[in-house]
Amino acid sequence: MIKDAGLGLRRSFLYDIYDYDIKPNWFEIAPENWIKRGGPILKQFEKIRSDFPIACHGLSLSIGSPDPLDFKFLEELKQFLDYYQIDIYSEHLSFSMEGGKRFYDLLPLPFTKNMAEFVSEKIMQVQDYLKRPLILENISYYLTLEEEISELEFINYILEKTGAYLLLDVNNVYVNAVNHGYDPKDFIKNIKLDRVKYMHIAGHLDYKEDLLVDTHGEKVKDDVWDLLEFTLDLTGNVPVLLERDNNIPPYQEILEEYKKLESIIKKVQEKHARI
Ligand SMILES: [Fe+2]
């Protein structure tokens, strides 16, 4: 079971994690990177899987796409999740494919009632097929396609309708709040916190005063650590994962940030224990 702090597993430090006394409680992987893998690298993954809880965070489901679901992919995914006994499968509440063409970015869905209904049906199909709840991540976005209802209403409606859980990415909330001019704490206070299965924290780039770019290639900024603490205060004990996908430093440096994440979680736990 995942708990407290976790770390996104990267190939660059796949062979380093047993060399340090500090070990993350759990790791997150992209199943697409492992489904067709073999050889020594898969052996190392299997060793890690036998020693640590693993969460899967998918990249290619494109749940909001107008295209039908790719059941060949879902079959491979289900086999992988079942074989490695992984219960946690999260994906982005976005689309990255249309008419069979795949984009490089995760694009936001139009925040409309029709889209909320449409994507909810697809989510329920995926949940039925995988025999697991989907855990949906709030993405960072730089444009809105349509906003008949707010993003908050959109997400909350889908969670309610489908029984899916939320992967609350605190950095994405912060980046969106600056870029689109709203209060990140208001957003967090009003999202369905009782549906949060786990959280993400990551770094972003300060491109301009009013434009942040969600790079996952920098250290986590102080404002985002503060927002995480604020959120944990409201959610109580929810697992949090440190993501670092680009510009990946040596493992020792990642562990320094991981230790900071652990210390914040511990601080909030101690505070709650006193209340
Ligand atoms: Fe994330």
Coordinates of C-alpha atoms and ligand atoms in Angstrom, one line a residue:
M1 CA 0.0 0.0 0.0
I2 CA 1.3 3.5 -0.8
K3 CA 1.7 5.8 2.1
D4 CA 3.5 9.0 3.1
A5 CA 6.2 10.1 0.7
G6 CA 6.9 8.4 -2.7
L7 CA 9.2 9.1 -5.7
G8 CA 8.7 8.9 -9.4
L9 CA 11.0 6.1 -10.6
R10 CA 13.3 7.1 -13.5
R11 CA 15.7 4.9 -15.5
S12 CA 18.6 7.3 -14.6
F13 CA 18.6 6.1 -11.0
L14 CA 17.1 2.6 -11.4
Y15 CA 20.3 1.0 -10.2
D16 CA 21.1 3.5 -7.5
I17 CA 18.2 3.1 -5.1
Y18 CA 19.7 0.3 -3.1
D19 CA 23.0 2.2 -2.6
Y20 CA 21.5 4.7 -0.1
D21 CA 20.2 4.3 3.4
I22 CA 17.2 6.5 2.6
K23 CA 14.6 4.5 0.6
P24 CA 11.4 6.0 -0.7
N25 CA 8.3 4.4 0.8
W26 CA 6.9 3.7 -2.7
F27 CA 7.5 4.5 -6.4
E28 CA 5.4 5.6 -9.3
I29 CA 6.0 4.4 -12.8
A30 CA 4.5 5.0 -16.2
P31 CA 3.1 1.5 -17.2
E32 CA 3.7 2.3 -20.9
N33 CA 7.5 2.4 -20.2
W34 CA 7.4 -1.2 -18.9
I35 CA 4.7 -3.1 -20.6
K36 CA 6.8 -4.4 -23.5
R37 CA 10.1 -4.3 -21.7
G38 CA 12.4 -7.4 -21.2
G39 CA 16.0 -8.2 -20.3
P40 CA 18.1 -7.0 -17.3
I41 CA 16.2 -3.7 -16.9
L42 CA 12.9 -5.6 -16.4
K43 CA 14.7 -7.8 -13.8
Q44 CA 15.7 -4.7 -11.9
F45 CA 12.1 -3.4 -12.1
E46 CA 10.9 -6.7 -10.8
K47 CA 13.3 -6.6 -7.9
I48 CA 12.1 -3.0 -7.0
R49 CA 8.5 -4.2 -7.4
S50 CA 9.1 -7.0 -4.9
D51 CA 10.6 -4.6 -2.4
F52 CA 8.4 -1.5 -2.7
P53 CA 4.7 -0.6 -3.3
I54 CA 4.2 0.7 -6.9
A55 CA 1.6 3.1 -8.3
C56 CA 1.1 3.3 -12.1
H57 CA 0.6 6.7 -13.7
G58 CA -0.4 6.4 -17.3
L59 CA 0.5 8.6 -20.2
S60 CA -1.5 7.5 -23.2
L61 CA -5.1 6.8 -22.2
S62 CA -6.3 10.1 -23.6
I63 CA -9.6 9.6 -21.7
G64 CA -11.2 12.8 -23.0
S65 CA -10.4 12.1 -26.6
P66 CA -13.4 11.9 -29.0
D67 CA -11.8 8.6 -30.3
P68 CA -13.1 5.3 -28.9
L69 CA -11.1 3.7 -26.2
D70 CA -8.2 1.6 -27.3
F71 CA -9.1 -1.8 -25.9
K72 CA -5.9 -3.4 -27.2
F73 CA -3.9 -1.1 -25.0
L74 CA -6.3 -1.6 -22.1
E75 CA -5.9 -5.3 -22.3
E76 CA -2.1 -5.0 -22.2
L77 CA -2.4 -2.6 -19.3
K78 CA -4.8 -4.8 -17.3
Q79 CA -2.4 -7.8 -17.8
F80 CA 0.5 -5.7 -16.5
L81 CA -1.4 -4.4 -13.5
D82 CA -2.7 -7.8 -12.6
Y83 CA 0.6 -9.6 -13.1
Y84 CA 2.5 -7.1 -10.8
Q85 CA -0.5 -6.8 -8.5
I86 CA -0.7 -3.0 -8.8
D87 CA -4.0 -1.5 -7.7
I88 CA -3.2 2.2 -8.2
Y89 CA -3.7 3.4 -11.8
S90 CA -3.9 7.1 -12.4
E91 CA -4.3 9.1 -15.6
H92 CA -4.7 12.7 -16.7
L93 CA -8.1 14.3 -17.1
S94 CA -7.2 15.5 -20.5
F95 CA -6.9 14.4 -24.1
S96 CA -3.8 13.9 -26.3
M97 CA -5.3 12.2 -29.4
E98 CA -7.9 13.0 -32.0
G99 CA -8.7 11.0 -35.2
G100 CA -5.9 8.6 -34.4
K101 CA -3.3 11.3 -34.2
R102 CA -1.3 11.7 -31.0
F103 CA -0.2 15.1 -29.7
Y104 CA 2.9 15.7 -27.6
D105 CA 0.9 17.6 -25.0
L106 CA -1.9 16.8 -22.6
L107 CA -4.6 19.2 -23.6
P108 CA -7.4 20.4 -21.4
L109 CA -11.0 19.4 -22.0
P110 CA -13.7 22.0 -22.7
F111 CA -15.3 22.6 -19.3
T112 CA -18.8 21.9 -20.4
K113 CA -21.7 19.7 -19.1
N114 CA -21.7 17.7 -22.3
M115 CA -18.0 17.0 -22.0
A116 CA -18.4 16.1 -18.3
E117 CA -21.1 13.5 -19.3
F118 CA -19.0 12.2 -22.3
V119 CA -15.8 11.7 -20.3
S120 CA -17.7 10.2 -17.4
E121 CA -19.1 7.5 -19.6
K122 CA -15.6 6.7 -20.9
I123 CA -14.1 6.7 -17.3
M124 CA -16.8 4.2 -16.2
Q125 CA -16.0 2.0 -19.2
V126 CA -12.3 2.0 -18.3
Q127 CA -13.1 1.2 -14.6
D128 CA -15.4 -1.6 -15.6
Y129 CA -12.7 -3.1 -17.9
L130 CA -9.8 -2.7 -15.5
K131 CA -11.8 -3.7 -12.4
R132 CA -10.1 -0.8 -10.6
P133 CA -11.2 2.8 -9.9
L134 CA -9.5 5.4 -12.1
I135 CA -7.5 8.1 -10.3
L136 CA -7.7 11.3 -12.4
E137 CA -5.1 14.0 -12.3
N138 CA -5.9 17.7 -12.6
I139 CA -3.5 18.9 -15.4
S140 CA -1.7 22.2 -15.9
Y141 CA -3.1 24.1 -19.0
Y142 CA -2.3 27.3 -20.8
L143 CA -5.6 27.9 -22.6
T144 CA -9.2 27.0 -22.1
L145 CA -11.2 25.6 -25.0
E146 CA -14.6 26.5 -23.5
E147 CA -15.8 27.3 -20.0
E148 CA -19.5 26.8 -19.6
I149 CA -18.8 25.6 -16.0
S150 CA -15.7 26.1 -13.9
E151 CA -12.9 23.7 -13.8
L152 CA -13.8 22.9 -10.2
E153 CA -17.4 22.1 -11.1
F154 CA -16.2 20.0 -14.0
I155 CA -13.8 17.9 -11.9
N156 CA -16.1 17.6 -8.9
Y157 CA -19.0 16.5 -11.2
I158 CA -16.9 13.8 -12.8
L159 CA -15.6 12.4 -9.5
E160 CA -19.2 12.3 -8.1
K161 CA -20.7 10.7 -11.2
T162 CA -18.0 8.0 -11.8
G163 CA -16.8 7.2 -8.4
A164 CA -13.3 7.8 -9.7
Y165 CA -10.6 9.2 -7.3
L166 CA -8.5 12.3 -7.7
L167 CA -4.7 12.6 -8.1
L168 CA -4.4 16.1 -6.8
D169 CA -1.3 17.7 -8.4
V170 CA -0.5 20.6 -6.1
N171 CA 2.1 22.1 -8.5
N172 CA -0.5 22.1 -11.3
V173 CA -3.0 23.9 -9.1
Y174 CA -0.3 26.5 -8.3
V175 CA 0.8 26.9 -11.9
N176 CA -2.8 27.2 -13.2
A177 CA -3.7 29.7 -10.4
V178 CA -0.9 32.1 -11.4
N179 CA -1.5 31.7 -15.1
H180 CA -5.2 32.1 -15.0
G181 CA -5.4 34.5 -12.0
Y182 CA -7.2 32.7 -9.2
D183 CA -6.4 31.8 -5.6
P184 CA -4.9 28.3 -5.4
K185 CA -6.1 27.9 -1.8
D186 CA -9.7 28.5 -2.8
F187 CA -9.4 25.9 -5.5
I188 CA -8.0 23.4 -3.0
K189 CA -10.6 24.2 -0.4
N190 CA -13.4 23.6 -2.9
I191 CA -12.2 20.5 -4.7
K192 CA -13.5 17.1 -3.5
L193 CA -10.7 16.5 -1.0
D194 CA -12.4 13.3 0.3
R195 CA -11.8 11.8 -3.2
V196 CA -8.0 12.4 -3.2
K197 CA -6.1 9.1 -3.4
Y198 CA -2.7 10.7 -3.6
M199 CA -1.0 13.9 -4.6
H200 CA 1.8 15.1 -6.8
I201 CA 4.4 17.7 -6.2
A202 CA 6.9 18.9 -8.8
G203 CA 8.9 21.9 -10.0
H204 CA 8.0 24.5 -12.6
L205 CA 9.8 27.3 -14.5
D206 CA 9.1 30.9 -13.7
Y207 CA 9.0 32.1 -17.3
K208 CA 7.4 35.5 -16.7
E209 CA 5.8 37.1 -13.6
D210 CA 2.4 35.9 -14.8
L211 CA 3.4 32.8 -16.8
L212 CA 4.7 29.7 -15.1
V213 CA 5.6 26.6 -17.1
D214 CA 5.0 23.1 -15.6
T215 CA 8.3 21.6 -16.6
H216 CA 8.9 18.9 -14.0
G217 CA 12.5 19.9 -14.6
E218 CA 13.3 22.1 -11.6
K219 CA 13.3 21.9 -7.9
V220 CA 9.9 22.3 -6.1
K221 CA 9.4 26.1 -5.4
D222 CA 8.8 27.3 -1.9
D223 CA 5.3 28.6 -2.7
V224 CA 4.4 25.0 -3.8
W225 CA 5.8 23.4 -0.7
D226 CA 3.7 25.9 1.3
L227 CA 0.6 25.0 -0.7
L228 CA 1.3 21.3 -0.1
E229 CA 1.4 21.9 3.6
F230 CA -1.8 23.8 3.5
T231 CA -3.4 21.0 1.5
L232 CA -2.1 18.2 3.8
D233 CA -3.5 20.2 6.7
L234 CA -7.0 19.8 5.1
T235 CA -6.7 16.3 3.7
G236 CA -4.9 14.7 6.7
N237 CA -2.7 11.7 5.8
V238 CA -2.7 11.4 2.0
P239 CA 0.3 10.0 0.2
V240 CA 2.4 12.5 -1.8
L241 CA 4.7 11.7 -4.7
L242 CA 7.7 13.8 -5.8
E243 CA 7.8 14.0 -9.6
R244 CA 11.0 14.8 -11.6
D245 CA 10.7 14.0 -15.2
N246 CA 13.2 16.3 -17.0
N247 CA 16.6 17.7 -16.3
I248 CA 17.1 14.9 -13.8
P249 CA 19.9 15.5 -11.3
P250 CA 22.0 12.8 -9.6
Y251 CA 20.0 10.5 -7.3
Q252 CA 21.5 12.0 -4.2
E253 CA 20.1 15.4 -5.1
I254 CA 16.7 14.0 -5.7
L255 CA 16.9 12.3 -2.3
E256 CA 17.5 15.7 -0.7
E257 CA 14.1 16.9 -2.1
Y258 CA 12.5 13.6 -1.1
K259 CA 13.7 14.2 2.5
K260 CA 12.1 17.7 2.4
L261 CA 8.9 16.1 1.3
E262 CA 9.1 13.6 4.1
S263 CA 9.8 16.3 6.7
I264 CA 6.7 18.3 5.6
I265 CA 4.5 15.2 5.8
K266 CA 5.9 14.4 9.3
K267 CA 5.4 18.0 10.4
V268 CA 1.7 17.9 9.5
Q269 CA 1.2 14.4 11.0
E270 CA 2.7 15.6 14.3
K271 CA 0.5 18.7 14.3
H272 CA -2.6 16.6 13.7
A273 CA -1.5 14.1 16.4
R274 CA -1.5 16.9 18.9
I275 CA -5.0 18.2 18.0
Ligands
FE1 FE 1.5 15.4 -11.8

